[in-house]
mmCIF file of C-alpha atoms and ligand atoms in Angstrom:
data_model
loop_
_atom_site.group_PDB
_atom_site.id
_atom_site.type_symbol
_atom_site.label_atom_id
_atom_site.label_comp_id
_atom_site.label_asym_id
_atom_site.label_seq_id
_atom_site.Cartn_x
_atom_site.Cartn_y
_atom_site.Cartn_z
ATOM 1 C CA UNK A 1355 21.090 26.870 -103.651
ATOM 2 C CA UNK A 1356 23.499 26.136 -106.524
ATOM 3 C CA UNK A 1357 22.452 23.364 -108.924
ATOM 4 C CA UNK A 1358 23.848 19.902 -108.178
ATOM 5 C CA UNK A 1359 26.744 19.028 -110.492
ATOM 6 C CA UNK A 1360 25.835 17.305 -113.757
ATOM 7 C CA UNK A 1361 27.151 13.746 -113.764
ATOM 8 C CA UNK A 1362 28.123 12.032 -116.991
ATOM 9 C CA UNK A 1363 28.699 8.282 -116.485
ATOM 10 C CA UNK A 1364 30.779 6.952 -119.343
ATOM 11 C CA UNK A 1365 31.147 3.190 -119.265
ATOM 12 C CA UNK A 1366 32.487 0.638 -121.713
ATOM 13 C CA UNK A 1367 35.141 -2.005 -122.351
ATOM 14 C CA UNK A 1368 38.873 -1.466 -122.808
ATOM 15 C CA UNK A 1369 39.917 0.533 -125.897
ATOM 16 C CA UNK A 1370 36.348 1.505 -126.742
ATOM 17 C CA UNK A 1371 37.539 5.107 -127.027
ATOM 18 C CA UNK A 1372 35.908 6.322 -123.819
ATOM 19 C CA UNK A 1373 39.093 7.887 -122.406
ATOM 20 C CA UNK A 1374 39.613 10.176 -125.381
ATOM 21 C CA UNK A 1375 35.894 10.857 -125.578
ATOM 22 C CA UNK A 1376 35.609 11.555 -121.841
ATOM 23 C CA UNK A 1377 38.454 14.087 -121.821
ATOM 24 C CA UNK A 1378 37.020 15.858 -124.823
ATOM 25 C CA UNK A 1379 33.491 15.975 -123.387
ATOM 26 C CA UNK A 1380 34.802 17.272 -120.068
ATOM 27 C CA UNK A 1381 36.759 20.044 -121.725
ATOM 28 C CA UNK A 1382 33.827 20.934 -124.029
ATOM 29 C CA UNK A 1383 31.325 21.286 -121.169
ATOM 30 C CA UNK A 1384 33.819 22.641 -118.594
ATOM 31 C CA UNK A 1385 33.397 19.554 -116.383
ATOM 32 C CA UNK A 1386 36.000 17.728 -114.310
ATOM 33 C CA UNK A 1387 37.192 14.367 -115.636
ATOM 34 C CA UNK A 1388 37.946 11.190 -113.691
ATOM 35 C CA UNK A 1389 39.412 8.056 -115.243
ATOM 36 C CA UNK A 1390 38.242 5.554 -112.618
ATOM 37 C CA UNK A 1391 40.300 2.774 -114.246
ATOM 38 C CA UNK A 1392 43.379 4.524 -112.834
ATOM 39 C CA UNK A 1393 42.235 3.651 -109.313
ATOM 40 C CA UNK A 1394 42.174 -0.075 -110.115
ATOM 41 C CA UNK A 1395 45.431 0.220 -112.046
ATOM 42 C CA UNK A 1396 47.042 1.946 -109.055
ATOM 43 C CA UNK A 1397 45.989 -0.917 -106.764
ATOM 44 C CA UNK A 1398 47.249 -3.466 -109.324
ATOM 45 C CA UNK A 1399 50.571 -1.641 -109.722
ATOM 46 C CA UNK A 1400 51.224 -1.452 -105.984
ATOM 47 C CA UNK A 1401 50.452 -5.173 -105.657
ATOM 48 C CA UNK A 1402 53.000 -5.966 -108.394
ATOM 49 C CA UNK A 1403 55.576 -3.552 -106.976
ATOM 50 C CA UNK A 1404 55.236 -5.025 -103.503
ATOM 51 C CA UNK A 1405 55.560 -8.566 -104.882
ATOM 52 C CA UNK A 1406 51.973 -9.499 -103.968
ATOM 53 C CA UNK A 1407 49.671 -11.723 -105.996
ATOM 54 C CA UNK A 1408 46.774 -9.650 -107.447
ATOM 55 C CA UNK A 1409 44.496 -12.583 -106.556
ATOM 56 C CA UNK A 1410 45.159 -11.838 -102.849
ATOM 57 C CA UNK A 1411 41.893 -10.040 -102.049
ATOM 58 C CA UNK A 1412 42.775 -9.069 -98.478
ATOM 59 C CA UNK A 1413 46.113 -7.463 -99.414
ATOM 60 C CA UNK A 1414 44.527 -5.654 -102.380
ATOM 61 C CA UNK A 1415 41.732 -4.273 -100.194
ATOM 62 C CA UNK A 1416 44.267 -2.819 -97.733
ATOM 63 C CA UNK A 1417 46.130 -1.114 -100.580
ATOM 64 C CA UNK A 1418 42.857 0.206 -102.042
ATOM 65 C CA UNK A 1419 41.903 1.705 -98.693
ATOM 66 C CA UNK A 1420 45.311 3.428 -98.396
ATOM 67 C CA UNK A 1421 45.463 4.769 -101.960
ATOM 68 C CA UNK A 1422 46.561 8.399 -102.289
ATOM 69 C CA UNK A 1423 46.747 10.956 -105.111
ATOM 70 C CA UNK A 1424 50.441 10.137 -105.682
ATOM 71 C CA UNK A 1425 49.572 6.529 -106.523
ATOM 72 C CA UNK A 1426 47.589 7.803 -109.516
ATOM 73 C CA UNK A 1427 50.591 9.511 -111.114
ATOM 74 C CA UNK A 1428 53.000 6.654 -111.959
ATOM 75 C CA UNK A 1429 53.880 6.310 -115.632
ATOM 76 C CA UNK A 1430 53.715 2.515 -115.217
ATOM 77 C CA UNK A 1431 49.925 2.628 -114.759
ATOM 78 C CA UNK A 1432 49.526 2.553 -118.555
ATOM 79 C CA UNK A 1433 51.440 -0.704 -118.992
ATOM 80 C CA UNK A 1434 49.638 -3.877 -120.056
ATOM 81 C CA UNK A 1435 50.930 -5.931 -117.117
ATOM 82 C CA UNK A 1436 49.350 -3.332 -114.838
ATOM 83 C CA UNK A 1437 46.071 -3.438 -116.808
ATOM 84 C CA UNK A 1438 45.997 -7.198 -116.329
ATOM 85 C CA UNK A 1439 46.620 -6.901 -112.585
ATOM 86 C CA UNK A 1440 43.902 -4.194 -112.490
ATOM 87 C CA UNK A 1441 41.244 -6.499 -113.963
ATOM 88 C CA UNK A 1442 42.113 -9.089 -111.293
ATOM 89 C CA UNK A 1443 42.022 -6.739 -108.290
ATOM 90 C CA UNK A 1444 38.862 -5.111 -109.682
ATOM 91 C CA UNK A 1445 36.982 -8.364 -109.168
ATOM 92 C CA UNK A 1446 37.517 -8.304 -105.366
ATOM 93 C CA UNK A 1447 34.377 -6.844 -103.708
ATOM 94 C CA UNK A 1448 36.360 -5.236 -100.848
ATOM 95 C CA UNK A 1449 38.623 -3.437 -103.323
ATOM 96 C CA UNK A 1450 35.616 -2.024 -105.173
ATOM 97 C CA UNK A 1451 33.989 -1.023 -101.897
ATOM 98 C CA UNK A 1452 37.117 0.842 -100.762
ATOM 99 C CA UNK A 1453 37.073 2.934 -103.954
ATOM 100 C CA UNK A 1454 33.377 3.868 -103.979
ATOM 101 C CA UNK A 1455 33.693 6.853 -101.646
ATOM 102 C CA UNK A 1456 36.387 8.588 -103.694
ATOM 103 C CA UNK A 1457 34.397 8.250 -106.923
ATOM 104 C CA UNK A 1458 31.096 9.398 -105.392
ATOM 105 C CA UNK A 1459 32.879 12.302 -103.703
ATOM 106 C CA UNK A 1460 34.326 13.379 -107.064
ATOM 107 C CA UNK A 1461 30.839 13.282 -108.603
ATOM 108 C CA UNK A 1462 29.184 15.161 -105.748
ATOM 109 C CA UNK A 1463 31.888 17.847 -105.534
ATOM 110 C CA UNK A 1464 33.945 17.987 -108.729
ATOM 111 C CA UNK A 1465 37.400 19.581 -108.249
ATOM 112 C CA UNK A 1466 37.823 23.315 -108.744
ATOM 113 C CA UNK A 1467 34.104 23.912 -108.407
ATOM 114 C CA UNK A 1468 33.409 22.518 -111.900
ATOM 115 C CA UNK A 1469 29.663 22.403 -112.639
ATOM 116 C CA UNK A 1470 29.821 18.744 -113.613
ATOM 117 C CA UNK A 1471 31.911 15.585 -113.786
ATOM 118 C CA UNK A 1472 32.597 13.064 -116.510
ATOM 119 C CA UNK A 1473 33.597 9.742 -114.938
ATOM 120 C CA UNK A 1474 34.756 6.928 -117.144
ATOM 121 C CA UNK A 1475 34.787 3.306 -116.059
ATOM 122 C CA UNK A 1476 32.840 0.056 -116.109
ATOM 123 C CA UNK A 1477 30.167 0.468 -113.427
ATOM 124 C CA UNK A 1478 29.666 4.223 -113.097
ATOM 125 C CA UNK A 1479 26.098 4.247 -114.448
ATOM 126 C CA UNK A 1480 25.118 1.014 -112.719
ATOM 127 C CA UNK A 1481 26.778 1.105 -109.273
ATOM 128 C CA UNK A 1482 28.741 4.281 -108.508
ATOM 129 C CA UNK A 1483 26.293 6.899 -109.779
ATOM 130 C CA UNK A 1484 23.036 5.106 -110.655
ATOM 131 C CA UNK A 1485 21.237 8.487 -110.632
ATOM 132 C CA UNK A 1486 23.665 10.120 -113.103
ATOM 133 C CA UNK A 1487 22.015 12.669 -115.402
ATOM 134 C CA UNK A 1488 23.652 11.217 -118.519
ATOM 135 C CA UNK A 1489 24.764 7.634 -118.981
ATOM 136 C CA UNK A 1490 26.677 6.654 -122.077
ATOM 137 C CA UNK A 1491 27.846 3.122 -122.821
ATOM 138 C CA UNK A 1492 30.621 3.164 -125.408
ATOM 139 C CA UNK A 1493 31.361 -0.067 -127.232
ATOM 140 C CA UNK A 1494 33.041 -1.375 -130.397
ATOM 141 C CA UNK A 1495 33.772 -4.823 -131.779
ATOM 142 C CA UNK A 1496 36.662 -6.566 -130.056
ATOM 143 C CA UNK A 1497 38.571 -6.747 -133.361
ATOM 144 C CA UNK A 1498 38.352 -2.976 -133.878
ATOM 145 C CA UNK A 1499 39.321 -2.312 -130.269
ATOM 146 C CA UNK A 1500 42.320 -4.620 -130.604
ATOM 147 C CA UNK A 1501 43.407 -2.792 -133.793
ATOM 148 C CA UNK A 1502 43.155 0.569 -132.010
ATOM 149 C CA UNK A 1503 45.138 -0.769 -129.078
ATOM 150 C CA UNK A 1504 47.804 -2.196 -131.406
ATOM 151 C CA UNK A 1505 48.180 1.168 -133.125
ATOM 152 C CA UNK A 1506 48.457 2.949 -129.790
ATOM 153 C CA UNK A 1507 51.193 0.524 -128.664
ATOM 154 C CA UNK A 1508 53.062 0.896 -131.958
ATOM 155 C CA UNK A 1509 52.829 4.700 -131.735
ATOM 156 C CA UNK A 1510 54.481 4.419 -128.310
ATOM 157 C CA UNK A 1511 57.211 2.247 -129.805
ATOM 158 C CA UNK A 1512 56.067 -0.909 -127.977
ATOM 159 C CA UNK A 1513 56.538 -4.030 -130.093
ATOM 160 C CA UNK A 1514 53.347 -6.068 -130.327
ATOM 161 C CA UNK A 1515 51.426 -8.290 -132.710
ATOM 162 C CA UNK A 1516 47.715 -8.266 -133.475
ATOM 163 C CA UNK A 1517 46.827 -11.847 -132.380
ATOM 164 C CA UNK A 1518 48.421 -11.273 -128.975
ATOM 165 C CA UNK A 1519 46.670 -7.919 -128.456
ATOM 166 C CA UNK A 1520 43.353 -9.472 -129.533
ATOM 167 C CA UNK A 1521 43.769 -12.378 -127.121
ATOM 168 C CA UNK A 1522 44.618 -10.030 -124.215
ATOM 169 C CA UNK A 1523 41.599 -7.897 -125.037
ATOM 170 C CA UNK A 1524 39.293 -10.933 -125.101
ATOM 171 C CA UNK A 1525 40.647 -12.102 -121.733
ATOM 172 C CA UNK A 1526 40.167 -8.681 -120.136
ATOM 173 C CA UNK A 1527 36.663 -8.406 -121.596
ATOM 174 C CA UNK A 1528 35.731 -11.800 -120.199
ATOM 175 C CA UNK A 1529 37.019 -10.902 -116.721
ATOM 176 C CA UNK A 1530 35.294 -7.483 -116.707
ATOM 177 C CA UNK A 1531 31.966 -8.809 -118.051
ATOM 178 C CA UNK A 1532 31.721 -12.056 -116.105
ATOM 179 C CA UNK A 1533 32.775 -11.037 -112.607
ATOM 180 C CA UNK A 1534 29.962 -11.399 -110.048
ATOM 181 C CA UNK A 1535 30.458 -7.899 -108.566
ATOM 182 C CA UNK A 1536 29.754 -4.799 -110.696
ATOM 183 C CA UNK A 1537 30.222 -6.543 -114.059
ATOM 184 C CA UNK A 1538 30.596 -4.481 -117.206
ATOM 185 C CA UNK A 1539 27.025 -4.108 -118.478
ATOM 186 C CA UNK A 1540 25.140 -1.100 -119.847
ATOM 187 C CA UNK A 1541 22.680 0.552 -117.471
ATOM 188 C CA UNK A 1542 19.089 0.143 -118.710
ATOM 189 C CA UNK A 1543 18.839 3.881 -119.308
ATOM 190 C CA UNK A 1544 22.250 4.304 -120.994
ATOM 191 C CA UNK A 1545 22.687 5.793 -124.458
ATOM 192 C CA UNK A 1546 24.537 3.048 -126.323
ATOM 193 C CA UNK A 1547 27.239 4.414 -128.570
ATOM 194 C CA UNK A 1548 28.824 1.843 -130.869
ATOM 195 C CA UNK A 1549 32.051 3.311 -132.238
ATOM 196 C CA UNK A 1550 33.003 0.307 -134.417
ATOM 197 C CA UNK A 1551 32.428 2.377 -137.574
ATOM 198 C CA UNK A 1552 32.830 5.845 -136.065
ATOM 199 C CA UNK A 1553 35.905 8.021 -135.811
ATOM 200 C CA UNK A 1554 36.641 10.040 -132.669
ATOM 201 C CA UNK A 1555 34.999 13.211 -134.053
ATOM 202 C CA UNK A 1556 31.747 11.442 -134.963
ATOM 203 C CA UNK A 1557 31.595 9.733 -131.547
ATOM 204 C CA UNK A 1558 32.182 13.082 -129.832
ATOM 205 C CA UNK A 1559 29.399 14.812 -131.818
ATOM 206 C CA UNK A 1560 26.851 12.121 -130.901
ATOM 207 C CA UNK A 1561 27.802 12.032 -127.221
ATOM 208 C CA UNK A 1562 27.889 15.840 -126.896
ATOM 209 C CA UNK A 1563 24.466 16.137 -128.539
ATOM 210 C CA UNK A 1564 23.069 13.534 -126.133
ATOM 211 C CA UNK A 1565 24.440 15.394 -123.091
ATOM 212 C CA UNK A 1566 23.240 18.772 -124.348
ATOM 213 C CA UNK A 1567 19.726 17.385 -124.957
ATOM 214 C CA UNK A 1568 19.585 15.728 -121.521
ATOM 215 C CA UNK A 1569 20.591 18.977 -119.841
ATOM 216 C CA UNK A 1570 18.015 21.223 -121.491
ATOM 217 C CA UNK A 1571 16.035 22.969 -118.731
ATOM 218 C CA UNK A 1572 12.793 21.496 -120.107
ATOM 219 C CA UNK A 1573 14.076 17.894 -120.184
ATOM 220 C CA UNK A 1574 11.422 15.383 -119.153
HETATM 221 O O1 DC B 1705 39.644 1.583 -118.037
HETATM 222 P P1 DC B 1705 40.941 0.816 -117.742
HETATM 223 O O2 DC B 1705 41.375 -0.094 -118.851
HETATM 224 O O3 DC B 1705 42.038 1.720 -117.314
HETATM 225 O O4 DC B 1705 40.594 -0.118 -116.471
HETATM 226 C C1 DC B 1705 41.509 -1.028 -115.929
HETATM 227 C C2 DC B 1705 40.735 -2.153 -115.251
HETATM 228 O O5 DC B 1705 40.082 -1.646 -114.096
HETATM 229 C C3 DC B 1705 39.657 -2.792 -116.105
HETATM 230 O O6 DC B 1705 40.067 -3.955 -116.734
HETATM 231 C C4 DC B 1705 38.554 -3.101 -115.139
HETATM 232 C C5 DC B 1705 38.793 -2.215 -113.970
HETATM 233 N N1 DC B 1705 37.796 -1.152 -113.807
HETATM 234 C C6 DC B 1705 36.657 -1.484 -113.124
HETATM 235 O O7 DC B 1705 36.469 -2.637 -112.754
HETATM 236 N N2 DC B 1705 35.735 -0.521 -112.849
HETATM 237 C C7 DC B 1705 35.915 0.742 -113.257
HETATM 238 N N3 DC B 1705 34.994 1.675 -112.961
HETATM 239 C C8 DC B 1705 37.066 1.086 -114.006
HETATM 240 C C9 DC B 1705 37.993 0.096 -114.276
#
């Protein structure tokens, strides 16, 4: 029987660098990559587009249950207004429940027969894949994350100012960490990677070494 796919659960707050890190780890190990935040963004975006209030749990759950691959492709998913709607819909238990199957299916059978999956999100190591082989919790101070986010916005030509970006980041953090269902917390057995003083290369080296060590045939 072929080995079960290796699952790398990569959790952490907004702008902690886990997206860049996740893509790089996936390509390094030949694993498939899933940005689970896109699922919540897609629900948030459809709510906004259809003129619905993201606080409307019943409407959001219906959209989550109907979500298709095409919903994950809109350019608007990256916008801040969509990120804000995503943090609101992500707090509805029925929305989260509707998205569990897709994420677990991706982990159990990564696309194109890849031997593993890197899934980035908030609750992958705690709720979606509690038995993941490798759990990494990426974090950085909120000030550093806000600076990174500001730079990213400026690089895209979006006008923004630091105090506003910092305030948005603090609000999103509070919603993600304090919600009663699947809050953003590190799994007990997660490798905690603080990237406050690390550049992307240094973070990648540490995470890749952790994964390689966990996947040695003689791992205990
Ligand atoms: O990773 P991101 O910024 O694209 O995520 C957008 C929002 O979706 C985030 O504020 C919280 C939510 N989210 C979640 O609740 N659980 C996940 N596994 C991924 C994202």
